[in-house]
Every structure is written in structure tokens, then in C-alpha cells.
Coordinates of C-alpha atoms in Angstrom, one line a residue:
X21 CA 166.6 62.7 -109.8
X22 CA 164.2 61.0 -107.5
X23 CA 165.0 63.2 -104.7
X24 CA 163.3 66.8 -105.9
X25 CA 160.6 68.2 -107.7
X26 CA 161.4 66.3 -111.1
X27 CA 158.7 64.3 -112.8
X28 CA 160.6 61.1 -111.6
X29 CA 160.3 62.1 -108.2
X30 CA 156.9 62.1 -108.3
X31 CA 155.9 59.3 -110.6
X32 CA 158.7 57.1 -109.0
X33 CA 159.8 55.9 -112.4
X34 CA 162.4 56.9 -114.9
X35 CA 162.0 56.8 -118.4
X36 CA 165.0 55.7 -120.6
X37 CA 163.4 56.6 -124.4
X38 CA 166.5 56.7 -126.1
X39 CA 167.2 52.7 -125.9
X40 CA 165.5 49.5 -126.8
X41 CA 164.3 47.1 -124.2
X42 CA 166.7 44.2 -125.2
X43 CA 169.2 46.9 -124.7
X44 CA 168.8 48.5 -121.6
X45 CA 168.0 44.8 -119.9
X46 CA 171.3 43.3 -121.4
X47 CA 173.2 47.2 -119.5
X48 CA 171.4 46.4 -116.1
X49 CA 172.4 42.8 -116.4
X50 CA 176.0 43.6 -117.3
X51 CA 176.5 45.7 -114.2
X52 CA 175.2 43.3 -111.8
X53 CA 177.3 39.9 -113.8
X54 CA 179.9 41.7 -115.9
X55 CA 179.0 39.4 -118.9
X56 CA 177.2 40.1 -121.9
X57 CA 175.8 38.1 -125.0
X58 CA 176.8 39.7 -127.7
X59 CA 175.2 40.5 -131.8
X60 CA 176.7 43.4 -133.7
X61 CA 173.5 45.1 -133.0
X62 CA 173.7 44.6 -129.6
X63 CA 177.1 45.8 -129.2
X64 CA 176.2 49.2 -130.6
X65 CA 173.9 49.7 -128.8
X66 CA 175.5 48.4 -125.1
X67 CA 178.6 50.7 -126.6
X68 CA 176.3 54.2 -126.7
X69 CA 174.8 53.3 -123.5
X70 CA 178.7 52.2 -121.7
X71 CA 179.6 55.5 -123.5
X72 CA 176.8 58.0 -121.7
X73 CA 177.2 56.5 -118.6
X74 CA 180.3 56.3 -118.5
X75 CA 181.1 52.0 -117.9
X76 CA 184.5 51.8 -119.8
X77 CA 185.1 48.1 -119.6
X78 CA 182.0 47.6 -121.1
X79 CA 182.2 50.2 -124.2
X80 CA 185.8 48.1 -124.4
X81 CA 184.5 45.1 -124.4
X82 CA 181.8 45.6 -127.2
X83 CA 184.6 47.9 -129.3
X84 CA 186.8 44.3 -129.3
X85 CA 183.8 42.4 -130.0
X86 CA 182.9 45.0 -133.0
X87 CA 186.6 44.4 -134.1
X88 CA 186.8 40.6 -134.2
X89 CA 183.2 41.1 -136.5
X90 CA 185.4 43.7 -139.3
X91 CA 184.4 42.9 -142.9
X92 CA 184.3 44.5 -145.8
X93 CA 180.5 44.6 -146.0
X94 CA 180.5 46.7 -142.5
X95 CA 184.1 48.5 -142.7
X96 CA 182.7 51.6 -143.2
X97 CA 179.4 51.6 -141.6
X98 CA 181.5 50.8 -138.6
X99 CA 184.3 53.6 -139.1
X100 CA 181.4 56.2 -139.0
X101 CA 180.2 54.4 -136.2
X102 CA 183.4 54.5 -133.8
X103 CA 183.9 58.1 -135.3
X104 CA 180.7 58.8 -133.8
X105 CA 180.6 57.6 -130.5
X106 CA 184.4 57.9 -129.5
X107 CA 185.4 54.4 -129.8
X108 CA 189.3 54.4 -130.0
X109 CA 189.6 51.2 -130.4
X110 CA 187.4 50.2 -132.9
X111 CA 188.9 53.4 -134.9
X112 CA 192.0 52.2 -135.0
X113 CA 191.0 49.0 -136.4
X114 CA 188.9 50.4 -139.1
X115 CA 191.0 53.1 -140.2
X116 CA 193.9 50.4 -140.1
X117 CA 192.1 48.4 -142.8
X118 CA 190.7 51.3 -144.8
X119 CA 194.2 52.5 -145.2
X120 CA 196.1 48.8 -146.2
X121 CA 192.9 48.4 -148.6
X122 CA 192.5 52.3 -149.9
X123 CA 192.6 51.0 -153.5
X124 CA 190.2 48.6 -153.4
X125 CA 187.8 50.4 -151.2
X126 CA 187.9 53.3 -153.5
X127 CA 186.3 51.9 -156.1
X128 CA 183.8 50.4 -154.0
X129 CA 180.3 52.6 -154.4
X130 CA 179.6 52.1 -150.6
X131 CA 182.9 54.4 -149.9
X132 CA 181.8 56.8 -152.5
X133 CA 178.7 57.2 -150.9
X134 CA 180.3 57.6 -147.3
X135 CA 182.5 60.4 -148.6
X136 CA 180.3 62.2 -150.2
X137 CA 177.8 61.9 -146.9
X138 CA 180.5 62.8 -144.5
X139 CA 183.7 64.6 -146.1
X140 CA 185.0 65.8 -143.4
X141 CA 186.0 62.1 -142.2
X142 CA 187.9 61.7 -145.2
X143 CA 191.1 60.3 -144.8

């Protein structure tokens, strides 16, 4: 990227547009220390950026720290989430407690909404 006749090359800077400072600072820090301090928002966002480039142990190590954080009030938020972005894990987990609390959650307005948003995850 910094070697031809790309804007980067020239400017000697790469932009990153699709991230939040906090974000990208708390990536660059995890490859140099392999530690992270983790918030649920945090963790999403560290997971899309372990997921496009491609830093397993770290899109693992936020999908367990989204899984200890499962509750009813982000269940489904976080479903679509790991649906999303691959996260296996995380998946798992959520579709483990849709599934043992399917009659409860159906009447919940929240997973009427989802469904009718997104069908096609239906389950």
C-alpha cells in the first residue's frame, strides 16, 4: 500500500474511516501486549476489526467476553450481531438461550420486531 502509486504512498498516511479512535488504539495496542480492556461496545468493535484482519485470538477473546455479558435485554441484538460478523461462538451461545427460552422470548416485542426486520434468521 505504501509502496506504489496509491494515495498512501504519497501522503505517507493511511486512513482507517471505518473505526472509532478508541477502537483502532485499543487493536494496535492488543497486537503489541495481547491484552485488552474490555465494554460490550468495545468488544464489537475490536471483534469487526479481529474479524477483517484476520487476528482470531482476538475476535475469540471478545466473542467469550460478549458471552459472559448475555442477557435478556441484549440476546437478540447480540444474535444479529454474531450472525453478522461470523462469530461462532457467540452464536452458539445465543441461539442456545433463544432456543431453551423460545416461549418466553416470543412474546417479547423486541423478538417480534427482530423477526419481522430480519426473517430470514428465523429459527
Amino acid at each position: 500500500m505504501l509502496e506504489n502509486e496509491m494515495e498512501e504512498s504519497r501522503s505517507g498516511t493511511i486512513k482507517i474511516s471505518d473505526v472509532s479512535y478508541d477502537a483502532l488504539r485499543a487493536f494496535v495496542d492488543y497486537l503489541y501486549s495481547a491484552e485488552a480492556w474490555l465494554d460490550e461496545q468495545m468488544a464489537c468493535e475490536l471483534l469487526v476489526l479481529a474479524e477483517k484482519y484476520q487476528v482470531k485470538h482476538l475476535k475469540a477473546y471478545c466473542e467469550k467476553f460478549l458471552v459472559s455479558k448475555l442477557n435478556w435485554d441484549n440476546l437478540i441484538v447480540n444474535y444479529a450481531f454474531a450472525h453478522q460478523h461470523n462469530a461462532k461462538l457467540l452464536l452458539e451461545a445465543t441461539l442456545s438461550l433463544i432456543l431453551d427460552n423460545m416461549d418466553k422470548l416470543s412474546k417479547c416485542q423486541e423478538y417480534s420486531e427482530f423477526i419481522e426486520k430480519h426473517p430470514a434468521l428465523l429459527v
